[in-house]
XYZ file of C-alpha atoms in Angstrom:
557
model
C 112.143 30.312 -41.726
C 115.111 30.386 -44.048
C 113.934 33.750 -45.374
C 113.705 35.146 -41.856
C 117.207 34.001 -41.050
C 118.460 35.604 -44.239
C 116.872 38.932 -43.320
C 118.312 38.798 -39.812
C 121.739 37.978 -41.162
C 121.589 40.806 -43.687
C 120.506 43.291 -41.002
C 123.337 42.153 -38.736
C 125.877 42.641 -41.514
C 124.557 46.156 -42.294
C 124.596 47.060 -38.613
C 128.160 45.929 -38.216
C 129.128 47.851 -41.343
C 127.353 50.970 -40.106
C 129.052 50.692 -36.723
C 132.388 50.205 -38.399
C 131.810 53.300 -40.546
C 130.590 55.240 -37.535
C 133.679 54.378 -35.493
C 135.915 55.384 -38.399
C 134.765 59.026 -38.118
C 136.245 60.096 -34.802
C 136.266 63.631 -33.430
C 139.877 63.964 -32.348
C 140.568 66.799 -34.831
C 137.516 68.633 -33.534
C 138.708 68.312 -29.935
C 142.138 69.677 -30.883
C 140.633 72.519 -32.929
C 138.334 73.531 -30.065
C 141.252 73.645 -27.639
C 143.253 75.688 -30.133
C 140.389 78.189 -30.456
C 140.129 78.537 -26.691
C 136.812 76.730 -26.212
C 136.453 75.107 -22.799
C 133.622 72.619 -23.308
C 132.546 70.283 -20.537
C 132.434 67.459 -23.046
C 133.579 66.967 -26.631
C 132.622 63.601 -28.116
C 135.493 61.234 -28.937
C 133.504 60.030 -31.903
C 130.383 61.081 -33.718
C 127.079 60.908 -31.901
C 123.481 61.233 -33.121
C 122.689 64.848 -34.019
C 118.947 64.997 -33.432
C 119.308 67.528 -30.569
C 121.030 70.162 -32.678
C 119.111 73.070 -34.258
C 121.605 74.642 -36.678
C 124.143 71.973 -37.566
C 121.465 69.370 -38.194
C 123.284 66.253 -39.374
C 122.502 62.586 -38.677
C 125.822 62.144 -36.953
C 127.863 64.937 -35.382
C 130.901 65.778 -33.308
C 128.957 68.504 -31.491
C 126.838 68.505 -28.383
C 124.025 71.002 -27.865
C 126.308 72.944 -25.494
C 128.923 73.194 -28.240
C 126.406 74.375 -30.823
C 125.067 77.061 -28.463
C 128.588 78.258 -27.736
C 129.430 78.247 -31.426
C 126.419 80.500 -32.031
C 127.654 83.015 -29.456
C 131.161 82.900 -30.873
C 129.879 83.387 -34.423
C 128.251 86.643 -33.384
C 131.461 87.851 -31.730
C 133.579 86.768 -34.699
C 131.315 88.671 -37.078
C 131.315 91.828 -34.958
C 135.094 91.721 -34.554
C 135.599 91.112 -38.258
C 133.331 94.025 -39.159
C 135.089 96.252 -36.646
C 138.499 95.341 -38.029
C 137.434 95.676 -41.658
C 135.990 99.150 -41.060
C 138.850 100.307 -38.842
C 140.735 102.058 -41.631
C 137.607 103.928 -42.715
C 136.818 105.076 -39.199
C 140.383 106.039 -38.374
C 140.586 108.050 -41.613
C 137.643 110.215 -40.591
C 138.821 110.521 -36.985
C 142.376 111.500 -37.915
C 141.444 113.885 -40.753
C 138.765 115.547 -38.648
C 141.299 115.976 -35.857
C 144.004 117.325 -38.163
C 141.771 119.869 -39.844
C 140.229 120.933 -36.558
C 143.608 121.423 -34.908
C 144.945 123.235 -37.961
C 142.053 125.653 -38.123
C 141.996 126.412 -34.398
C 145.743 126.972 -34.427
C 145.352 129.218 -37.436
C 142.754 131.266 -35.596
C 144.846 131.463 -32.429
C 147.929 132.559 -34.354
C 145.914 135.210 -36.147
C 144.670 136.610 -32.846
C 148.158 136.552 -31.347
C 149.606 138.271 -34.411
C 146.943 140.973 -34.322
C 147.568 141.573 -30.637
C 151.341 141.821 -31.043
C 151.122 144.145 -34.034
C 148.480 146.391 -32.515
C 150.419 146.672 -29.265
C 153.504 147.629 -31.264
C 151.593 149.980 -33.556
C 148.960 151.588 -31.316
C 150.325 150.973 -27.849
C 148.294 152.114 -24.855
C 145.011 152.968 -26.659
C 144.860 149.436 -28.021
C 145.786 147.753 -24.740
C 143.081 149.728 -22.926
C 140.498 148.430 -25.403
C 141.935 144.999 -26.211
C 138.862 143.179 -24.877
C 136.908 144.348 -27.923
C 139.257 142.352 -30.163
C 139.506 139.451 -27.717
C 135.725 139.112 -27.774
C 135.764 139.084 -31.570
C 138.088 136.099 -31.723
C 136.353 134.336 -28.856
C 133.050 134.545 -30.722
C 134.624 133.413 -33.996
C 136.042 130.383 -32.214
C 132.730 129.692 -30.507
C 130.944 129.809 -33.858
C 133.434 127.443 -35.456
C 133.192 124.938 -32.598
C 129.412 124.772 -32.871
C 128.249 127.588 -30.628
C 124.977 129.405 -31.109
C 126.554 132.499 -32.646
C 124.987 134.735 -35.259
C 128.032 135.734 -37.295
C 126.472 138.774 -38.926
C 125.131 140.186 -35.692
C 128.371 139.400 -33.876
C 130.449 141.266 -36.465
C 128.027 144.198 -36.423
C 128.359 144.306 -32.657
C 132.158 144.310 -32.939
C 132.147 147.356 -35.211
C 129.636 149.116 -32.959
C 131.845 148.507 -29.905
C 134.910 149.669 -31.829
C 133.080 152.827 -32.946
C 132.137 153.606 -29.357
C 135.720 153.180 -28.144
C 137.173 155.164 -31.049
C 134.641 157.961 -30.700
C 135.402 158.234 -26.984
C 139.153 158.399 -27.612
C 138.820 160.922 -30.430
C 136.554 163.113 -28.306
C 138.263 162.734 -24.948
C 137.469 166.365 -24.078
C 133.840 165.362 -23.659
C 132.013 163.165 -21.137
C 130.583 160.299 -23.188
C 127.893 158.453 -21.238
C 126.381 155.021 -21.903
C 123.177 156.632 -23.161
C 125.196 158.771 -25.555
C 127.065 155.728 -26.833
C 123.760 154.008 -27.468
C 122.671 156.991 -29.535
C 125.930 156.851 -31.523
C 125.310 153.248 -32.502
C 122.107 154.295 -34.289
C 124.152 156.288 -36.791
C 126.673 153.556 -37.647
C 125.100 152.533 -40.947
C 124.476 156.110 -42.023
C 127.921 157.454 -41.125
C 129.986 154.463 -42.286
C 132.869 155.626 -40.066
C 135.018 152.648 -41.062
C 134.409 152.953 -44.791
C 133.510 149.762 -46.645
C 135.847 147.601 -44.550
C 133.087 146.165 -42.303
C 131.022 145.119 -45.317
C 133.956 143.462 -47.080
C 135.289 141.783 -43.975
C 131.841 140.525 -43.045
C 131.468 138.843 -46.427
C 134.932 137.303 -46.279
C 134.813 136.116 -42.672
C 131.225 134.866 -42.868
C 131.779 132.775 -45.986
C 135.109 131.473 -44.703
C 133.817 130.436 -41.298
C 130.636 128.919 -42.688
C 132.808 126.855 -45.007
C 135.247 125.809 -42.304
C 132.564 124.844 -39.831
C 130.470 123.033 -42.422
C 133.464 121.092 -43.670
C 134.608 119.994 -40.235
C 131.024 119.062 -39.430
C 130.929 117.049 -42.623
C 133.953 115.077 -41.487
C 132.341 114.678 -38.078
C 129.150 113.262 -39.585
C 131.107 110.819 -41.734
C 133.032 109.764 -38.659
C 129.880 109.260 -36.610
C 128.042 107.336 -39.319
C 131.013 105.034 -39.887
C 131.326 104.394 -36.169
C 127.626 103.732 -35.708
C 127.085 101.500 -38.708
C 130.149 99.447 -37.784
C 128.323 98.414 -34.599
C 125.616 96.099 -35.908
C 122.911 94.191 -34.115
C 122.920 90.776 -35.753
C 119.534 89.168 -36.363
C 118.864 85.575 -35.254
C 118.779 84.529 -38.911
C 122.180 86.141 -39.468
C 123.689 84.419 -36.422
C 122.273 81.110 -37.583
C 123.826 81.595 -41.035
C 127.172 82.599 -39.528
C 127.203 79.601 -37.197
C 126.445 77.221 -40.043
C 129.229 78.756 -42.140
C 131.936 79.116 -39.490
C 131.401 76.277 -37.018
C 129.192 73.578 -38.500
C 132.348 72.166 -40.175
C 133.433 71.286 -36.621
C 130.266 69.281 -36.130
C 130.935 67.425 -39.370
C 134.438 66.536 -38.250
C 135.992 69.015 -40.728
C 137.340 71.826 -38.511
C 140.117 72.686 -40.954
C 137.837 73.218 -43.971
C 137.033 76.887 -44.664
C 133.843 78.218 -46.288
C 133.570 78.581 -50.051
C 133.981 82.192 -51.222
C 130.509 82.501 -52.783
C 128.953 80.838 -49.754
C 130.572 83.453 -47.508
C 129.411 86.261 -49.794
C 125.779 85.170 -49.571
C 125.963 84.966 -45.783
C 127.566 88.401 -45.500
C 125.207 90.003 -48.019
C 122.304 88.718 -45.964
C 123.761 89.908 -42.659
C 124.792 93.301 -44.119
C 121.784 93.884 -46.373
C 120.812 97.161 -44.694
C 124.385 98.452 -44.585
C 124.642 98.057 -48.357
C 121.645 100.373 -48.755
C 123.731 103.103 -47.149
C 126.095 103.099 -50.128
C 124.275 105.441 -52.582
C 123.937 108.234 -50.024
C 127.426 107.558 -48.698
C 128.941 107.804 -52.180
C 127.132 111.093 -52.796
C 128.371 112.426 -49.470
C 131.974 111.417 -50.193
C 131.785 112.927 -53.678
C 130.502 116.217 -52.244
C 133.235 116.406 -49.627
C 136.046 115.498 -51.997
C 134.788 117.785 -54.772
C 134.685 120.640 -52.302
C 138.213 119.925 -51.122
C 139.424 119.699 -54.717
C 138.067 123.189 -55.361
C 139.843 124.426 -52.240
C 143.107 122.977 -53.469
C 142.610 124.565 -56.889
C 141.978 127.924 -55.283
C 145.105 127.636 -53.192
C 147.348 126.385 -55.971
C 145.970 128.196 -59.047
C 147.107 131.442 -60.694
C 144.398 133.433 -58.893
C 145.547 132.268 -55.464
C 143.103 134.049 -53.221
C 145.666 134.318 -50.438
C 147.778 136.610 -52.584
C 145.008 139.146 -53.157
C 143.356 139.314 -49.735
C 144.639 141.207 -46.764
C 144.583 139.501 -43.377
C 142.197 140.466 -40.623
C 144.582 142.740 -38.755
C 145.275 144.759 -41.905
C 141.560 145.160 -42.562
C 140.801 146.267 -39.037
C 143.730 148.660 -39.056
C 142.467 150.107 -42.324
C 139.079 150.642 -40.715
C 140.694 152.389 -37.761
C 142.567 154.681 -40.127
C 139.339 155.509 -41.960
C 137.693 156.385 -38.682
C 140.567 158.565 -37.619
C 140.798 160.365 -40.979
C 137.075 161.135 -40.918
C 136.814 161.755 -37.176
C 135.837 165.430 -37.540
C 132.982 164.650 -39.941
C 131.815 161.697 -37.854
C 131.835 163.733 -34.659
C 129.963 166.601 -36.315
C 127.209 164.281 -37.595
C 126.931 162.568 -34.221
C 126.706 165.885 -32.415
C 123.917 166.889 -34.791
C 121.951 163.753 -34.105
C 122.719 163.066 -30.454
C 123.473 166.533 -29.197
C 126.629 168.151 -27.864
C 128.042 166.115 -24.944
C 129.167 167.833 -21.771
C 132.778 168.969 -21.630
C 135.047 166.992 -19.343
C 137.226 168.515 -16.655
C 140.388 170.196 -17.911
C 142.669 167.460 -16.590
C 140.981 164.976 -18.883
C 140.614 167.199 -21.894
C 144.252 168.166 -21.626
C 145.127 164.755 -22.875
C 143.790 165.750 -26.283
C 144.200 163.017 -28.811
C 147.574 161.731 -27.712
C 146.068 158.367 -26.790
C 144.200 157.942 -30.026
C 144.882 155.130 -32.522
C 147.124 157.460 -34.501
C 149.883 155.177 -35.783
C 149.901 153.761 -39.275
C 149.991 150.035 -39.741
C 152.254 148.550 -42.391
C 151.220 145.066 -43.536
C 153.632 142.491 -44.881
C 153.292 139.802 -47.545
C 154.477 136.275 -46.726
C 155.775 134.246 -49.626
C 154.216 130.946 -48.581
C 150.939 129.829 -46.989
C 150.986 129.431 -43.199
C 152.176 126.219 -41.671
C 151.240 124.799 -38.302
C 153.742 123.585 -35.749
C 153.140 120.109 -37.123
C 154.219 121.280 -40.572
C 150.865 120.939 -42.306
C 149.841 123.741 -44.620
C 146.213 124.121 -45.615
C 146.704 123.201 -49.255
C 148.542 119.995 -48.362
C 145.931 119.162 -45.778
C 142.948 119.498 -48.103
C 144.659 117.450 -50.799
C 145.411 114.727 -48.256
C 141.794 114.666 -47.058
C 140.501 114.554 -50.610
C 142.688 111.601 -51.548
C 141.949 109.612 -48.403
C 138.180 110.075 -48.528
C 137.894 109.116 -52.198
C 139.159 105.657 -51.225
C 136.093 105.118 -49.062
C 133.557 105.313 -51.889
C 131.433 102.154 -52.279
C 132.715 100.987 -48.917
C 129.445 99.576 -47.599
C 128.463 97.619 -50.705
C 131.965 96.153 -50.949
C 131.999 95.160 -47.286
C 130.970 91.492 -47.872
C 133.827 91.075 -50.336
C 136.267 92.677 -47.887
C 135.116 90.420 -45.054
C 135.244 87.183 -47.064
C 139.005 87.430 -47.325
C 140.826 84.420 -48.743
C 142.772 82.319 -46.194
C 141.357 84.358 -43.342
C 137.688 83.492 -43.613
C 137.237 81.566 -46.846
C 139.096 78.920 -48.810
C 139.414 81.281 -51.779
C 138.502 80.941 -55.418
C 141.243 78.440 -56.224
C 139.706 75.619 -54.191
C 136.061 75.465 -55.275
C 135.830 71.728 -54.629
C 137.775 71.765 -51.391
C 135.724 74.183 -49.277
C 132.755 74.086 -46.914
C 129.470 74.617 -48.757
C 127.195 74.542 -45.716
C 126.642 70.800 -45.803
C 129.935 69.118 -46.597
C 133.241 69.675 -48.342
C 132.500 70.429 -51.982
C 131.530 73.026 -54.574
C 129.004 75.733 -53.670
C 126.390 75.996 -56.425
C 123.833 78.737 -55.417
C 124.123 82.086 -57.180
C 125.635 85.014 -55.304
C 122.959 87.566 -54.449
C 123.148 91.228 -55.425
C 123.700 93.982 -52.849
C 121.022 95.637 -50.759
C 117.953 94.694 -48.782
C 115.502 94.127 -51.636
C 117.904 91.717 -53.363
C 117.952 89.329 -50.398
C 114.468 87.947 -50.934
C 115.859 84.637 -52.171
C 119.098 84.550 -50.199
C 119.672 80.813 -49.613
C 121.761 81.305 -46.465
C 120.191 84.093 -44.406
C 116.493 84.769 -44.112
C 115.934 88.525 -44.575
C 112.637 90.372 -44.180
C 112.881 92.843 -47.031
C 109.659 94.582 -45.948
C 111.252 95.890 -42.740
C 114.232 98.180 -43.411
C 116.488 98.804 -40.448
C 115.347 102.072 -38.834
C 118.801 102.821 -37.472
C 120.391 102.561 -40.918
C 117.665 104.805 -42.372
C 118.571 107.412 -39.746
C 122.185 107.335 -40.871
C 121.089 107.702 -44.485
C 119.127 110.807 -43.511
C 122.106 112.171 -41.564
C 124.298 111.856 -44.662
C 121.608 113.446 -46.833
C 121.304 116.459 -44.509
C 125.064 116.908 -44.333
C 125.490 116.569 -48.083
C 122.932 119.333 -48.552
C 124.813 121.550 -46.092
C 128.115 120.971 -47.846
C 126.609 121.853 -51.202
C 125.064 125.019 -49.862
C 128.245 126.028 -48.032
C 129.753 126.438 -51.475
C 127.536 129.529 -51.895
C 128.159 130.772 -48.367
C 124.629 129.995 -47.168
C 124.009 128.870 -43.623
C 121.370 126.157 -43.959
C 120.904 125.739 -40.222
C 119.941 129.381 -39.996
C 117.591 129.145 -42.963
C 115.831 126.139 -41.480
C 115.432 127.767 -38.084
C 114.199 131.054 -39.498
C 111.602 129.248 -41.554
C 110.275 127.893 -38.304
C 110.329 131.277 -36.652
C 113.079 130.323 -34.224
C 115.640 132.998 -34.933
C 117.573 134.875 -37.557
C 121.098 135.269 -38.750
C 123.738 132.801 -39.828
C 124.946 130.319 -37.293
C 121.739 130.368 -35.300
C 122.602 127.315 -33.277
C 122.238 123.576 -33.522
C 118.730 122.751 -34.663
C 117.073 119.717 -36.188
C 119.740 119.685 -38.853
C 122.330 118.587 -36.300
C 123.192 114.968 -36.784
C 124.258 114.300 -33.237
C 121.104 115.746 -31.773
C 118.899 113.867 -34.238
C 120.566 110.557 -33.632
C 121.884 109.936 -30.163
C 123.836 106.757 -30.800
C 127.195 106.666 -29.059
C 130.334 107.423 -30.977
C 133.996 106.825 -30.351
C 134.839 110.501 -30.111
C 132.933 113.337 -28.443
C 130.519 115.338 -30.545
C 130.260 119.069 -30.131
C 126.956 120.559 -29.114
C 126.020 124.186 -28.914
C 126.518 125.686 -25.462
C 124.440 128.800 -25.031
C 126.107 129.682 -21.746
C 129.741 129.846 -22.805
C 132.512 128.763 -25.122
C 132.681 125.263 -26.444
C 135.183 122.820 -24.995
C 134.937 120.138 -27.640
C 136.259 120.722 -31.080
C 133.815 118.908 -33.298
C 131.434 121.489 -34.707
C 127.782 120.932 -34.913
C 125.673 122.539 -37.483
C 126.321 124.621 -40.450
C 125.315 125.281 -43.798
C 125.957 125.982 -47.553
C 127.744 125.565 -50.879
C 131.121 127.322 -51.170
C 133.135 125.096 -49.006
C 136.288 125.179 -51.050
C 136.280 128.854 -51.816
C 135.297 129.538 -48.258
C 138.154 127.616 -46.749
C 140.636 129.217 -49.056
C 139.059 132.540 -48.252
C 139.450 131.793 -44.610
C 143.047 130.789 -44.931
C 143.625 133.939 -46.764
C 141.925 136.095 -44.176
C 143.774 134.484 -41.333
C 146.933 132.820 -42.408
C 149.400 135.556 -43.097
C 149.766 136.213 -39.413
C 151.690 133.058 -38.896
C 155.116 133.920 -40.051
């Protein structure tokens, strides 16, 4: 009996002690912290309650109800998405702004070149030019359409331009004859044989083709980087990730420790688990960035070096004028050969033939040499622009693998390295002992904080990896002036010529995820309205761009 009384007494003492300890841990700090964070819970315990109903913050006693834990889970997901969005903002804005600046610069360069040509040809050739100005307008319209992603075959388009110009010139130089459409069609068959414009068409074709391939490929490269960064920054968190985030960010509330922040290494393991697939993007991303920046470095060297290509190349209007002069100088021989092959055309009425050759392109064009590269209205010259892009993009290397470190910022998310014993370790306030995992999906097999299925890579991330791989290949090939999109399509029997349209190589068509800025697609029925180009091709990016600047820029002054 005495023994029984002793046991009962002991139990009563322990119960009183337990109750006393239980009452000592109130939840007033948790209530205040929840109000400060904007949580509007129906009920927040005044003191700890049994925690058997909780699924994530599973402690014997807790300051959380099941409603609070569920809400904390939702908030953890939002906090993570917002943190990722904010951390990647600089990267995304870099691609958006540099893409926009280069695109605007190039389009303005092209527009100024066309305006300069028009003004000079009106002044130099007068009425004959104005009567045939649509030939030149179509040339620039097609160049712009190619650059903005249109389905334009550059080689065929340029050949067509010279054929149209030959027809107009031949008609003007032989105004005493009636030149019919059928006769003009016959003339076009002798273009290659007669070479009425000398070697200008061949040279200009090489220069313009390589330059525009480079420009379009480069701006597409920036567009792809922009799209990938925007897409990958919008993650779909797995249940295991949300559980790990909730335990790290809000389970301290349930333990009555709302002011205690996670340990740095604890945060890193959670983030490495949640961003395991993003880290796998890094190798391809780094290769892509290296290709873009290397290409831009070569452009800058071309523009700044002793063999500045701009100083040795004539602009488009000079080249075309030279071709016109060649045609005029050799008009008698050209006409004789055409008459031999196509027959003598019928003489026109005297009123027409009386005009003779007074309306022919008979003035001589005198080019000028600007001392400095062209500058846009915004004051950005091409050499400064490419150097700026190169420097900004190099900063984004290793971005995805360093993302966990960037997100576990001291004082913002974690307690920092200086307080190893005064941080939340997932269970209580104290040191976090587990080892920090390495980057990437396969290294998360033993992640202690987030369960990751390493046998199931994220399909969406793999698509972005492929998009970067395709674009990197295009950039490399643009260096040699090759149009990869054309090569791919011709291999499949779908067309010929450079710039054959947006095919399977087009990132936006392959992957239809939404982006923050519109993506250009080829419009087979007319000019493009958007400015982000869509497919392209090769390896001479830098040289090409410089070449382009050279071909176009002198018109700006």
